[in-house]
Structures are given as structure tokens and as C-alpha cells.
């Protein structure tokens, strides 16, 4: 098999041009603009693109993190450092607050996750902060419902997405007009694949949290997926916690982010592993495995 | 990543249109599968879903049909985007439904494509749908069309059958003035001439489908147009270091710009010279079509979003009475006298619909005069009057500066796409 590093990647320039174009349209068409920042690689790439799009001016966006409280610690440190370095406003809203306020109830049981509850906290934050556009790192290659997503995706006054009634999007003309109370989600890297993101990170020398590289950590195995262990996680009697060398392929809420056994210490090694893999990156995500249309259903009611 | 005007060509966007049984999904499925772009967990999902939905075989169309309703009904409703790469190129497929009631989706998918793939059932030959897809591709100015004459296995791989269909297609291609057309006999189901050359059709000596889309030259599509940059936003750092800096940010929509070039700004018609072109911290010598850049000028002139910067050479056209080909997207009909917003590039103004000049019957290619209104999916020639002048190039010369959308001010919906004549 060919090495991933030998793949012709001139196309990244065009993907970057397209993403920067979209960022600039957002800047021009909206008032209160945020980048949804999770600390994951896709949101880090978004921030990098925003930096490039408006240089030498500061990017006209704040960062918004919807914090489930179930974090990898490294992600939070990385987030705070990045916001400081770029001198942009960092907004954090907590799922715990939504639970305490009774806005959402905590899932119970073995596979309990706060992933779904994030949508409530996010929509509340959008209303509270008068946000009219949230830029996300969603990509169409990630998941089948996302393959139908527009660059400029309209959300009604309930924050809901109507996949069967989306605005047509032609050429490079993006229609961001909306009524009061409605908002948009915008996905500048819609046309990127997972491998594109990694190759871009390599080309641009973008710094990532250490979690993406091999490190030793306590893990356990559930239905063929390795999960990072954290004190608040419930284990089945048959599940055992053990130490292993792993890296994350995506970073999200710790309860639903799978890790893979890996010794890859450099970006080049990570990319080679990813290019050779036969499972999608969301294959390790428990949130998508819940039903066939899990993502479509979550997205309709306000998920990222 | 170079900036000599030959970049951006390792990415090919193509559109496919077709109905359930013409083998479109099978062709895409095969391309994705053979290029190792389908992962094991996706394949497992498709196997499970096929079984649950009672399909007899593994149904590769489930890979492209993403929405619940689409999977349940076994139809493609919306444009789905798919990605695959070979060592030669990266491909973006805009997969669209082929039925006439989804004309608007076909137009959407075609608007960004460099190439169109049109599938023909070798048993049936050229049918209404073939004419419709070919017409839409030519209307949207897709320069390269690949006709895949599919299901050759069901006509005993007969060369004469292929040649008959090809001759019929060539007539259509000439009639529509399509510049670059290709004809390949394939069997998507068995893989003949898709990735590997067919052993059943040794009489065919041309390229396989994959080889063709990997090697087809699309860089000439971007040359020869005049230099254009629609201004998206003005970059004003207001920092000590860049105190007087004013940058004009946009994506080059035609030709190329170099430092020192004389430019004209529309609508003001003020002139200046390019002082610098930057991409982030890097100064570049030339900005080619497709590149997102920031320009600074030698003179302090008033420029804002919606203005169009034109380079040396041919000037854009400017006017308030605009004639165009239009595809209507909305359930509410279009009628002369109605008022809308019109947006081309980054510029927005109001317009009134003056007249519907003719409606195109896209199955027969006949012009139907005396049409009083347009229904959803209709394609027609119309005239509008804009509140302020718009600046443009004919769509035939530039797909970016020659295109526009029409927006309903009350609902904010995108009602139509227009190609200016």
C-alpha cells in the first residue's frame, strides 16, 4: 500500500481557499459570531483558518466551548492557552449548569453520556449570548446525515434543523439571511476528509493536544472499542481497567470517545496509521452507534 | 502548493445524476469500494440496513442516501456529497437525484462541478432523462461531460449497440455546443471499464472511467477569463503595527492579479495599482483564480463589501436591465411584477421581475413562449430590473461573476438561481 505521505496534496490549497472564503462570508453576514471549540483537531484547524483569513487583523470570532464536565484535562489546558495566545474571547458554558437548573436530565446506566445534553446547553448559550452564527468543524465525510449538510445551515427559532427543507446552495453564493431568533451553523471544512485535516495539520505545522499522540493511560474495552477510563465512569462486572499505549483519533466527551492502541509519536506516524485504517473515525464514537439515524436525530434538535 | 496558476487542479468536482435503476449508485459504490474509501464499519452498516429493509443484495445506494426518509423510500432526495482519492487526484462527487421533480437539486450539484457524468442504459439508449441531464450540464457550463453507456453486459457487450448510442449522443452534444464529451462503454455491476479495462470489450481502446477522470485536463477551464475579485470584507487591523493598513479580502473569481497591476473598482470606477497580495503572512507574486487573498492598493480609495475589483483588460458589464436563464426552486410560483432581492457575488440589491421570455422544455429542448408563471423546477429565460446597477460578466464567460441568486425578502429563502446572458 502506498504511503499516505506520498499522496499528492495540492488539493489542500483549494480546500483552504474555500474554507477561508466561507469564514469571510460569515464575518460579513453576521453580528455575534462564535467558533464552536471542543479542543478537538477539527476545531483547532478552524481556529487556524480563521487566523489566516483575517490576518493581520484579529479574527472577528469568539470561541465557545460547551463543557460536559467529562473532559480530558489536556484539552482544557490547550484551550485556555490557545485563546490567550490569539487574544480572543473564550466563552464556556457548562452542561452541569443545565442539569442543576433542571433544563436537562442526566442519562443513567452503563453507557450514560452527556453528549446529547450538550445540545440543550448550546441552544441556551446561543439564546443567552445572542449568537447568530456558530461555526463548526463538521465534515460531510464524517457521517451520513452530515453528508447532506449545507455550508450555511439554517436553524429555526427552536434551534432545529430541517434536513428536508434546506436552502439550495449554488456556486459560492451563501445566503445567511434570517429572522430574529433564528441562527446559522456554518461548516467551512465541509469538503475536507479526515485525511485532509491531518495532512493540513502536518503541512501547516499546527500544534495539537498531546492526546492525539501515543501516551500511556488507563483504559477498558467495551464492545470492541477501547475507552479511556475516568473515575465517574460505570463499569460492567466483566470490564477491567488496564494500562495501555493509546492515542485519540477524535476528542470529545471522555465517556464516548474511543481510543486506539498506538505507538505513533509523530504526526507522520499518526497519518500513516490513519491512512491504513479500515474503520471510520466515528466508528469509535458511542454517540453514533445508538441507532441508524442517531446523528440525524440529534442534529435536528440542535446538536453540532 | 505553488502559485503559478497551475494549482488547484489536483481536485476534481464532478456531478452525477440518475434514477434508481440506471446503475449510478453501483458506479459510485464501485469507485468508493475499489479506491478503498468505504470503511469496514460503513460496510457493516450497509449490510445490516440492507437486510433490515428487505433488500436481497447489499445495496450500495444506502451509502449515499443519508437521510432516514431516503433510506426508507429508497430514493435520493437531496444532493449528497461523497469523497474519494487516488494517488492522482482527490474527487468530490455531488450525487443528485435524476427525476424531473428534482431538477433544482441537479442544478445545485452542477453549479460547482468541473465535470458531469451521465449514465445511459445500453438497452434503452438516449431517453428523456439523458437529454435533461445533458442540457442542465451545458446550461451550467460544465465543460467536460462523460457519457457512461452502462449495462453493456445486458447487450452482450455489442460494439454496434455502443456506436449507435454514441452517434445519437454526438448529435445532442453538437446541438448544445458542448466542448468536451467522452463516451465509455461500461458495466458498473461487473466493473468493466470502470477501474480496470474490460476483457469483454477489447474493441474499446479508450481510457477506463477512472483513468479518464484522473487525467482529464481542467486547468484550461480557468484561463482566459478577465481578472476579477469580489470584495468580501475589508481588513482593518487597527493595531499599532498595522496602523494604516487597509486590506481587501476576497477570492479571485477570474484571471489573475499581480502586484503593480492597474485595477478598477466597480461601481465607483476609481482606479489604483496593487501594492501587495498576501495569503496570511506571506506575500505572493500572483493570485490565480480560486485563491483567497488579501490585496492592498497604492491609493486610499473607498472600497467596501459588494464592490468588484477588475484587473487590466476587459471590463465587467454593468446595468439594471438583466436577462438571464433561471431555475425556479420554490413551491410558490414566479410571476412577472414580483419583487425580490438579488445577489451576485457579494453584492445585494432589489429587483422586479419584468417578464418571462420563454420556458424551456428540458426533455425536448423546445422553447415554450407565452408562459405566465414559473413552477418549481422550471427553467426559463427571464428579464429583471434591478434597483441599483449590478456588475457582472456573461455566465458563458465566467461562472462566478455571471451567476446570481434570487431571495424572498419575507421568508429569506433562496428562490432561484440565475445565469446572466
XYZ file of C-alpha atoms in Angstrom:
725
model
C 0.000 0.000 0.000
C 1.176 3.488 -0.820
C 2.348 5.749 1.952
C -0.162 8.395 2.897
C 2.625 10.934 2.974
C 3.259 10.424 -0.724
C -0.290 11.292 -1.707
C -0.443 14.374 -3.831
C -1.954 17.014 -1.563
C -2.102 20.098 -3.739
C -5.863 19.913 -3.329
C -5.427 21.152 0.243
C -4.737 24.606 -1.138
C -8.149 24.680 -2.797
C -9.863 23.369 0.329
C -8.127 26.076 2.337
C -9.158 28.768 -0.173
C -12.742 27.579 0.065
C -12.753 27.499 3.887
C -11.246 30.992 4.108
C -13.866 32.252 1.663
C -16.593 30.818 3.898
C -15.035 32.357 7.046
C -15.007 35.777 5.398
C -18.649 35.407 4.333
C -19.512 34.658 7.957
C -17.636 37.732 9.123
C -19.556 39.904 6.667
C -23.053 38.473 7.069
C -23.457 38.025 10.834
C -23.280 40.015 14.075
C -22.412 37.830 17.056
C -20.118 35.125 15.786
C -18.549 32.191 17.584
C -16.398 29.218 16.684
C -17.603 26.084 18.478
C -14.426 24.950 20.141
C -14.107 21.475 21.595
C -10.341 21.180 21.726
C -10.532 18.549 19.010
C -8.405 18.699 15.882
C -11.206 19.935 13.602
C -11.955 22.936 15.801
C -8.234 23.653 16.111
C -7.994 23.680 12.307
C -10.973 26.085 12.184
C -9.198 28.479 14.505
C -6.075 28.268 12.370
C -8.083 29.043 9.211
C -9.772 31.995 10.923
C -6.369 33.347 11.928
C -5.235 33.161 8.314
C -8.449 34.607 6.864
C -8.259 37.941 8.681
C -4.542 38.484 9.143
C -3.139 40.982 10.093
C -6.385 41.819 11.902
C -7.631 39.710 14.799
C -10.295 37.158 13.923
C -13.809 38.567 14.473
C -14.964 35.464 16.355
C -15.132 34.330 19.971
C -14.557 30.733 20.958
C -17.487 28.907 22.563
C -16.869 25.666 24.438
C -19.813 23.581 25.627
C -18.217 21.796 28.538
C -19.705 18.440 29.528
C -17.508 18.327 32.612
C -16.252 14.966 31.369
C -13.100 16.247 29.792
C -9.634 15.134 29.084
C -7.641 17.532 31.234
C -5.101 18.162 28.469
C -7.867 19.580 26.266
C -8.797 22.276 28.760
C -5.203 23.437 29.228
C -4.739 23.506 25.482
C -7.967 25.506 25.010
C -7.008 28.154 27.557
C -3.502 28.540 26.126
C -4.797 28.917 22.584
C -7.359 31.586 23.499
C -4.688 33.528 25.358
C -2.193 33.276 22.509
C -4.728 34.532 19.941
C -6.171 37.131 22.266
C -9.758 36.049 21.553
C -12.660 35.856 23.946
C -13.276 32.382 25.353
C -16.853 31.590 26.367
C -17.533 28.426 28.329
C -20.981 27.099 29.205
C -21.424 24.031 31.360
C -23.736 21.062 30.872
C -23.607 20.672 34.667
C -25.376 24.039 34.995
C -28.135 22.891 32.646
C -28.547 19.746 34.747
C -28.604 21.732 38.003
C -31.220 24.079 36.548
C -33.359 21.139 35.561
C -33.103 22.048 31.865
C -31.931 18.553 31.071
C -31.824 15.308 32.986
C -28.706 13.234 33.292
C -28.655 9.906 31.453
C -28.478 6.865 33.655
C -26.843 3.483 33.251
C -23.748 1.952 31.844
C -23.487 3.965 28.631
C -24.569 7.234 30.244
C -23.211 10.211 28.352
C -23.664 13.941 28.428
C -23.189 14.145 24.716
C -26.881 14.604 23.921
C -27.372 17.059 26.793
C -24.828 19.363 25.151
C -27.461 20.422 22.609
C -29.586 21.998 25.362
C -26.641 23.867 26.853
C -25.557 25.003 23.394
C -29.004 26.320 22.441
C -29.314 28.085 25.792
C -25.904 29.703 25.242
C -26.900 30.813 21.753
C -30.006 32.484 23.151
C -28.288 33.990 26.183
C -25.398 35.446 24.200
C -27.473 36.499 21.164
C -25.291 34.392 18.930
C -26.495 34.451 15.334
C -23.846 32.180 13.869
C -21.878 29.276 15.272
C -19.023 27.971 13.140
C -18.479 24.249 13.485
C -15.888 21.731 12.347
C -18.428 19.244 10.953
C -17.360 17.474 7.784
C -19.559 15.741 5.242
C -17.381 12.638 5.147
C -17.888 12.004 8.863
C -21.381 10.651 8.894
C -24.293 10.114 6.510
C -26.560 12.864 7.858
C -23.638 15.280 7.698
C -23.179 14.420 4.008
C -26.396 16.363 3.400
C -25.405 19.422 5.368
C -25.007 22.839 3.750
C -22.066 25.189 4.340
C -24.586 27.727 5.679
C -27.113 25.680 7.614
C -30.253 27.420 8.818
C -31.688 26.838 12.317
C -35.205 27.988 13.175
C -36.216 29.808 16.359
C -36.164 26.474 18.218
C -32.623 25.831 17.026
C -33.919 22.963 14.910
C -32.558 21.737 11.585
C -34.976 20.689 8.858
C -32.933 18.445 6.559
C -35.728 18.020 4.025
C -36.243 21.725 3.563
C -32.755 23.173 3.267
C -31.907 26.221 1.220
C -30.322 25.384 -2.103
C -26.655 26.391 -2.133
C -25.181 27.231 -5.532
C -21.761 28.288 -6.778
C -20.133 30.228 -3.982
C -23.160 32.310 -3.061
C -24.128 31.831 0.581
C -27.464 33.125 1.798
C -27.199 33.870 5.515
C -30.386 35.943 5.822
C -32.585 35.083 8.772
C -35.312 36.341 11.073
C -34.839 37.434 14.652
C -34.308 34.468 16.948
C -33.024 32.206 14.203
C -29.400 31.351 13.748
C -26.975 29.634 11.420
C -24.449 26.885 11.784
C -21.621 27.233 9.309
C -19.218 24.445 8.341
C -16.172 25.811 6.495
C -14.411 22.441 6.251
C -17.458 20.577 4.889
C -15.491 19.231 1.935
C -12.477 18.003 3.900
C -11.907 14.359 4.731
C -10.249 13.096 7.877
C -7.013 12.558 5.968
C -7.174 16.095 4.534
C -7.385 17.505 8.064
C -4.357 15.513 9.192
C -2.283 16.387 6.141
C -3.178 20.037 6.574
C -2.106 19.920 10.228
C 1.198 18.441 9.068
C 1.735 20.987 6.267
C 0.831 23.960 8.430
C 2.649 22.653 11.497
C -0.442 23.138 13.667
C 0.009 22.315 17.339
C -2.327 19.662 18.767
C -3.098 18.432 22.291
C -0.784 15.614 23.327
C -3.770 13.236 23.414
C -3.531 12.776 19.681
C -0.132 11.158 20.096
C 0.671 7.901 21.796
C 0.563 8.111 25.571
C 0.060 5.715 28.481
C -3.399 5.765 30.010
C -5.911 3.659 31.927
C -8.418 2.146 29.516
C -11.038 -0.547 29.304
C -12.693 -2.391 26.448
C -16.403 -2.233 25.661
C -17.936 -3.910 22.575
C -14.621 -3.885 20.683
C -13.925 -0.210 21.399
C -11.243 0.929 23.831
C -12.455 3.758 26.079
C -10.388 5.968 28.332
C -11.196 5.344 31.965
C -12.251 8.148 34.300
C -13.408 7.917 37.927
C -17.049 8.788 37.157
C -17.482 6.001 34.613
C -19.513 2.923 35.447
C -18.027 -0.412 34.523
C -19.765 -3.669 33.813
C -18.619 -6.557 36.036
C -16.760 -8.123 33.120
C -14.841 -4.979 32.246
C -11.332 -4.464 33.508
C -9.248 -1.338 33.643
C -5.676 -1.657 32.424
C -2.801 0.498 31.216
C -2.022 0.763 27.533
C -0.266 2.956 24.968
C -3.060 4.710 23.116
C -3.916 7.802 21.147
C -7.205 9.541 20.377
C -8.471 9.732 16.847
C -11.168 12.235 17.783
C -11.533 14.132 21.008
C -14.899 14.701 22.559
C -16.606 13.921 25.801
C -14.419 11.322 27.529
C -17.354 8.957 28.054
C -17.939 8.388 24.381
C -14.557 8.915 22.731
C -12.817 5.723 21.756
C -9.035 5.489 21.814
C -6.835 3.267 19.694
C -3.831 1.273 20.703
C -0.924 3.074 19.098
C 2.726 3.861 19.405
C 2.611 6.759 16.949
C 4.598 9.648 18.403
C 4.835 11.955 15.414
C 2.293 13.404 13.015
C 3.813 11.379 10.203
C 3.291 8.155 12.145
C -0.270 9.134 13.074
C -1.123 9.883 9.448
C 0.350 6.593 8.247
C -1.797 4.745 10.778
C -4.923 6.625 9.772
C -4.358 6.063 6.077
C -4.050 2.330 6.667
C -7.070 2.014 8.939
C -10.245 0.350 7.753
C -12.663 1.880 10.265
C -14.089 5.425 10.147
C -13.107 7.840 12.877
C -16.641 7.921 14.220
C -16.617 4.117 14.365
C -15.268 4.566 17.874
C -17.914 7.071 18.871
C -20.591 5.650 21.096
C -22.900 8.563 20.393
C -23.305 7.492 16.748
C -23.819 3.829 17.459
C -27.098 4.273 19.264
C -29.278 3.951 16.169
C -29.105 4.160 12.422
C -30.173 7.799 12.337
C -28.599 8.798 15.673
C -26.749 11.746 14.182
C -29.665 12.944 12.047
C -31.970 12.879 15.077
C -29.528 14.755 17.297
C -28.797 17.315 14.604
C -32.490 18.059 14.038
C -32.848 19.216 17.647
C -29.761 21.358 17.776
C -26.647 19.205 18.017
C -23.392 20.392 16.470
C 1.417 24.210 -3.329
C 2.528 26.660 -5.945
C 1.130 29.937 -7.102
C 1.948 29.858 -10.779
C -1.607 29.490 -11.968
C -1.410 25.720 -12.373
C -2.505 24.933 -8.873
C -5.933 23.760 -7.708
C -6.118 21.105 -10.347
C -5.498 18.068 -8.224
C -9.106 18.391 -7.058
C -11.882 17.415 -9.448
C -15.530 18.036 -8.615
C -17.994 16.012 -10.606
C -21.713 15.602 -10.561
C -23.784 12.541 -11.293
C -27.486 12.451 -11.862
C -29.623 9.436 -12.294
C -32.593 7.409 -11.211
C -32.722 4.353 -9.009
C -32.145 1.694 -11.628
C -29.631 3.144 -14.047
C -26.628 1.948 -12.090
C -25.478 5.306 -10.744
C -25.221 4.095 -7.165
C -23.489 0.941 -8.303
C -20.923 3.009 -10.205
C -20.256 5.296 -7.245
C -20.207 2.357 -4.868
C -17.636 0.640 -7.041
C -15.423 3.722 -7.261
C -15.535 4.179 -3.495
C -15.014 0.493 -2.827
C -12.209 -0.020 -5.309
C -10.415 3.110 -4.115
C -10.738 1.843 -0.518
C -12.928 4.762 0.502
C -15.582 2.579 2.115
C -14.618 1.581 5.606
C -15.464 -1.672 7.319
C -17.909 -0.161 9.782
C -19.737 1.622 6.944
C -19.903 -1.659 5.029
C -21.280 -3.415 8.137
C -23.933 -0.714 8.468
C -24.923 -1.093 4.834
C -25.161 -4.883 5.162
C -27.354 -4.579 8.261
C -29.562 -1.904 6.731
C -29.988 -3.850 3.501
C -31.176 -6.832 5.493
C -33.485 -4.745 7.675
C -35.039 -3.060 4.646
C -35.569 -6.424 2.991
C -33.201 -5.863 0.061
C -31.933 -9.060 -1.489
C -28.371 -7.926 -2.070
C -26.094 -5.480 -0.304
C -27.427 -2.148 -1.516
C -24.575 0.303 -2.122
C -27.006 3.163 -2.654
C -27.535 3.144 1.130
C -24.081 4.621 1.328
C -25.087 7.778 -0.488
C -28.663 8.068 0.705
C -28.096 9.662 4.078
C -31.434 10.778 5.410
C -33.879 8.471 7.130
C -36.623 9.201 4.580
C -34.260 8.498 1.708
C -33.209 5.147 3.065
C -36.751 4.111 3.827
C -38.111 5.117 0.453
C -35.050 4.013 -1.498
C -34.689 7.345 -3.285
C -32.186 10.170 -3.338
C -33.924 13.426 -2.415
C -31.128 15.871 -1.824
C -27.623 16.393 -3.117
C -25.213 14.105 -1.269
C -21.511 14.800 -1.329
C -19.041 11.940 -1.415
C -15.271 11.955 -1.319
C -12.585 9.667 -2.567
C -8.977 9.990 -3.546
C -6.495 8.119 -5.668
C -2.765 8.879 -5.790
C -3.514 11.087 -8.812
C -6.395 13.227 -7.605
C -8.959 13.953 -4.974
C -12.586 13.746 -6.080
C -15.725 15.368 -4.753
C -18.909 13.782 -6.070
C -22.154 15.739 -5.960
C -24.641 12.915 -6.254
C -28.072 14.157 -7.275
C -31.450 12.597 -7.989
C -32.368 12.328 -11.647
C -36.134 12.710 -11.750
C -37.614 15.882 -13.219
C -39.116 16.849 -9.860
C -35.568 17.234 -8.564
C -34.274 19.477 -11.353
C -33.349 22.091 -8.752
C -31.096 19.579 -6.979
C -29.414 18.716 -10.261
C -28.799 22.400 -10.911
C -27.356 22.802 -7.415
C -25.000 19.848 -7.848
C -23.936 21.043 -11.292
C -23.165 24.602 -10.175
C -19.792 23.732 -8.655
C -18.838 20.807 -10.888
C -15.911 20.665 -13.329
C -17.260 17.544 -14.965
C -20.594 15.742 -15.350
C -21.104 12.000 -15.526
C -24.219 10.916 -17.383
C -25.285 7.286 -17.284
C -27.163 5.654 -20.115
C -28.747 2.221 -20.012
C -27.372 0.420 -23.090
C -30.697 -1.372 -23.531
C -32.688 1.843 -23.628
C -30.298 4.257 -25.315
C -30.905 8.024 -25.213
C -34.059 8.788 -23.239
C -35.707 11.989 -21.943
C -33.629 11.888 -18.790
C -30.418 11.798 -20.832
C -31.459 14.930 -22.688
C -32.419 16.645 -19.437
C -29.127 15.876 -17.692
C -27.071 16.876 -20.690
C -28.996 20.110 -21.073
C -28.583 21.043 -17.407
C -24.854 20.307 -17.610
C -24.493 22.559 -20.631
C -26.708 25.271 -19.101
C -24.491 25.369 -16.017
C -21.416 25.435 -18.309
C -19.788 22.240 -17.179
C -17.050 21.955 -19.772
C -16.496 18.209 -19.637
C -19.152 15.548 -19.970
C -18.548 11.817 -19.665
C -21.284 9.597 -21.044
C -21.100 6.142 -19.481
C -23.044 3.680 -21.584
C -23.815 1.239 -18.788
C -25.166 -2.303 -18.580
C -23.149 -3.348 -21.620
C -23.273 -6.867 -20.144
C -27.006 -6.926 -20.879
C -26.466 -6.248 -24.586
C -23.747 -8.888 -24.979
C -21.024 -6.203 -24.968
C -22.097 -5.357 -28.503
C -19.934 -2.711 -30.174
C -22.639 -1.737 -32.666
C -25.092 -1.010 -29.881
C -22.474 1.295 -28.321
C -21.758 3.031 -31.640
C -25.465 3.652 -32.310
C -25.946 5.289 -28.910
C -22.746 7.247 -29.286
C -23.865 8.638 -32.654
C -27.135 9.773 -31.106
C -25.317 11.442 -28.224
C -22.951 13.236 -30.590
C -25.937 14.906 -32.247
C -27.123 16.127 -28.844
C -23.652 17.337 -27.904
C -23.375 19.334 -31.129
C -26.828 20.811 -30.700
C -25.967 22.021 -27.187
C -22.493 23.225 -28.124
C -20.691 21.111 -25.531
C -16.931 21.417 -25.923
C -15.553 18.231 -24.486
C -17.524 14.971 -24.478
C -16.361 11.413 -23.820
C -18.110 8.091 -24.362
C -17.246 4.935 -22.431
C -18.955 1.527 -22.615
C -19.082 0.110 -19.084
C -20.670 -2.435 -16.820
C -20.771 -0.882 -13.371
C -22.058 -4.121 -11.913
C -19.158 -6.250 -13.140
C -16.576 -3.489 -13.246
C -15.868 -3.433 -16.985
C -14.019 -0.222 -17.921
C -14.695 1.360 -14.543
C -11.335 0.910 -12.834
C -9.887 -1.884 -14.978
C -10.088 -2.271 -18.773
C -12.778 -4.679 -19.912
C -11.766 -8.070 -21.245
C -15.251 -8.403 -22.708
C -14.927 -5.282 -24.861
C -11.488 -5.492 -26.408
C -12.887 -3.386 -29.276
C -12.858 -0.388 -26.938
C -9.402 1.141 -26.855
C -10.118 4.333 -24.925
C -9.498 5.041 -21.263
C -11.356 3.439 -18.384
C -13.676 5.723 -16.464
C -11.302 6.165 -13.535
C -8.290 6.768 -15.773
C -10.224 9.441 -17.650
C -11.315 11.383 -14.572
C -7.842 11.064 -13.089
C -6.145 12.567 -16.096
C -8.637 14.940 -17.728
C -7.149 18.416 -18.055
C -9.317 21.029 -16.356
C -6.798 23.810 -15.887
C -7.660 25.425 -19.191
C -11.163 25.966 -17.854
C -9.770 28.684 -15.627
C -7.573 30.529 -18.093
C -8.537 33.286 -20.498
C -11.049 34.970 -18.225
C -10.549 38.572 -17.147
C -9.210 39.291 -13.657
C -11.971 39.696 -11.056
C -12.072 39.946 -7.270
C -15.408 40.465 -5.487
C -14.633 42.170 -2.167
C -15.900 40.124 0.777
C -14.654 42.190 3.659
C -12.196 44.971 4.422
C -9.362 44.007 6.770
C -8.636 46.821 9.227
C -6.255 45.666 11.964
C -6.345 48.974 13.905
C -3.192 47.875 15.696
C -0.023 49.874 16.279
C 1.987 47.724 13.938
C -0.521 47.964 11.086
C -1.881 51.392 11.782
C -2.756 52.482 8.262
C -3.303 49.012 6.834
C -6.402 48.514 4.654
C -6.685 45.100 3.023
C -9.390 43.956 0.643
C -10.188 40.311 1.201
C -11.757 38.070 -1.407
C -11.433 35.036 -3.609
C -10.170 35.579 -7.139
C -13.164 34.902 -9.420
C -11.388 35.067 -12.763
C -7.980 35.572 -14.358
C -5.120 36.559 -12.074
C -3.678 39.580 -10.277
C -0.075 40.634 -9.763
C 1.467 43.411 -7.656
C 1.760 46.502 -9.858
C -1.363 45.676 -11.888
C -3.705 48.564 -12.533
C -7.182 47.856 -11.203
C -10.622 49.452 -11.485
C -13.198 49.298 -8.716
C -16.878 48.922 -9.543
C -19.256 50.643 -9.175
C -17.127 53.722 -8.325
C -14.822 53.284 -11.379
C -11.936 54.557 -9.243
C -8.531 53.285 -10.316
C -5.413 52.318 -8.414
C -2.499 49.892 -8.509
C -1.982 46.715 -6.499
C 0.638 47.298 -3.849
C 0.741 43.795 -2.359
C -1.055 40.467 -2.389
C -0.909 38.378 0.733
C -2.067 34.993 1.894
C -1.731 35.183 5.674
C 1.812 36.413 6.444
C 3.177 35.511 3.035
C 3.392 37.936 0.108
C 2.744 36.270 -3.213
C 3.688 37.214 -6.793
C 0.459 36.179 -8.436
C -3.054 35.418 -7.256
C -4.771 32.950 -9.572
C -8.445 32.111 -9.969
C -9.786 30.337 -6.917
C -7.305 31.729 -4.414
C -8.445 33.504 -1.264
C -6.182 36.507 -0.869
C -5.922 39.996 0.596
C -4.955 42.934 -1.626
C -3.567 46.283 -0.619
C -3.641 49.223 -3.022
C -1.338 52.182 -3.612
C -4.100 54.746 -3.107
C -6.517 55.201 -0.247
C -9.835 54.826 -2.049
C -13.257 53.968 -0.750
C -13.964 50.274 -1.241
C -16.414 48.131 0.682
C -18.084 44.724 0.624
C -20.050 44.189 -2.543
C -17.597 46.091 -4.730
C -15.882 44.291 -7.577
C -12.189 44.788 -8.327
C -11.393 44.272 -12.022
C -7.900 43.822 -13.428
C -6.405 45.063 -16.676
C -8.201 44.051 -19.863
C -11.875 43.522 -20.434
C -14.161 45.392 -18.007
C -17.210 43.781 -16.374
C -20.627 44.776 -17.693
C -22.874 46.949 -15.607
C -26.611 47.563 -15.810
C -30.072 47.444 -14.307
C -31.897 45.551 -17.034
C -30.655 42.000 -16.861
C -31.646 38.992 -18.933
C -30.881 35.515 -17.698
C -31.630 31.811 -17.739
C -33.210 30.919 -14.437
C -34.091 27.792 -12.497
C -37.005 28.293 -10.087
C -36.660 26.435 -6.782
C -39.738 27.249 -4.766
C -43.256 25.874 -4.476
C -44.687 29.366 -4.707
C -44.669 30.341 -8.397
C -42.725 33.176 -10.003
C -44.872 35.855 -11.644
C -43.936 38.998 -13.550
C -44.218 42.087 -11.355
C -42.993 40.372 -8.192
C -40.182 41.946 -6.172
C -37.213 40.095 -4.715
C -33.663 40.567 -3.513
C -30.963 39.656 -5.978
C -27.444 38.706 -5.019
C -24.464 38.272 -7.311
C -21.045 37.738 -5.824
C -21.044 39.689 -2.578
C -23.382 42.396 -3.855
C -27.075 42.589 -2.978
C -29.880 44.782 -4.308
C -33.633 44.635 -5.012
C -35.215 43.631 -8.290
C -38.551 43.383 -10.004
C -39.433 40.575 -12.418
C -40.154 42.255 -15.758
C -41.050 39.341 -17.998
C -40.822 35.637 -18.585
C -39.486 35.434 -22.123
C -39.800 31.703 -22.647
C -39.851 28.494 -20.699
C -37.521 25.683 -21.694
C -38.960 22.214 -22.097
C -35.909 20.383 -20.839
C -36.993 16.993 -22.161
C -37.490 18.136 -25.755
C -35.328 21.296 -25.726
C -38.201 23.306 -27.196
C -38.778 26.895 -26.126
C -42.326 27.483 -24.915
C -43.438 31.091 -25.309
C -46.336 32.843 -23.554
C -45.725 31.485 -20.076
C -47.422 33.459 -17.326
C -45.723 31.957 -14.315
C -42.966 29.546 -13.377
C -43.415 26.493 -11.194
C -40.844 24.791 -9.040
C -38.094 23.161 -11.172
C -38.942 25.215 -14.270
C -36.074 26.566 -16.324
C -36.791 29.762 -18.225
C -35.412 32.899 -19.758
C -36.494 35.986 -17.820
C -35.781 39.716 -17.611
C -35.413 41.675 -14.396
C -34.873 45.328 -13.476
C -32.609 45.979 -10.509
C -32.853 48.873 -8.064
C -29.139 49.676 -8.360
C -26.843 48.599 -11.192
C -25.161 45.228 -10.871
C -21.747 44.459 -12.367
C -21.199 41.110 -13.969
C -19.781 39.084 -16.810
C -21.976 36.911 -19.008
C -22.235 33.459 -17.371
C -20.819 31.963 -20.533
C -17.555 33.812 -19.789
C -17.424 33.496 -16.020
C -19.433 31.130 -13.832
C -18.790 33.163 -10.684
C -19.338 36.758 -11.761
C -22.110 35.665 -14.154
C -24.278 33.878 -11.601
C -26.833 35.170 -9.130
C -29.490 34.010 -6.695
C -32.935 35.434 -6.032
C -34.084 35.693 -2.416
C -37.571 36.242 -0.982
C -37.252 39.142 1.417
C -40.194 37.968 3.543
C -39.008 34.400 4.136
C -35.283 34.771 3.348
C -35.484 31.662 1.191
C -33.314 31.203 -1.890
C -35.966 31.143 -4.615
C -33.946 30.775 -7.807
C -30.564 30.552 -9.444
C -29.806 32.716 -12.455
C -27.212 32.637 -15.214
C -26.810 36.064 -16.790
C -26.793 36.296 -20.592
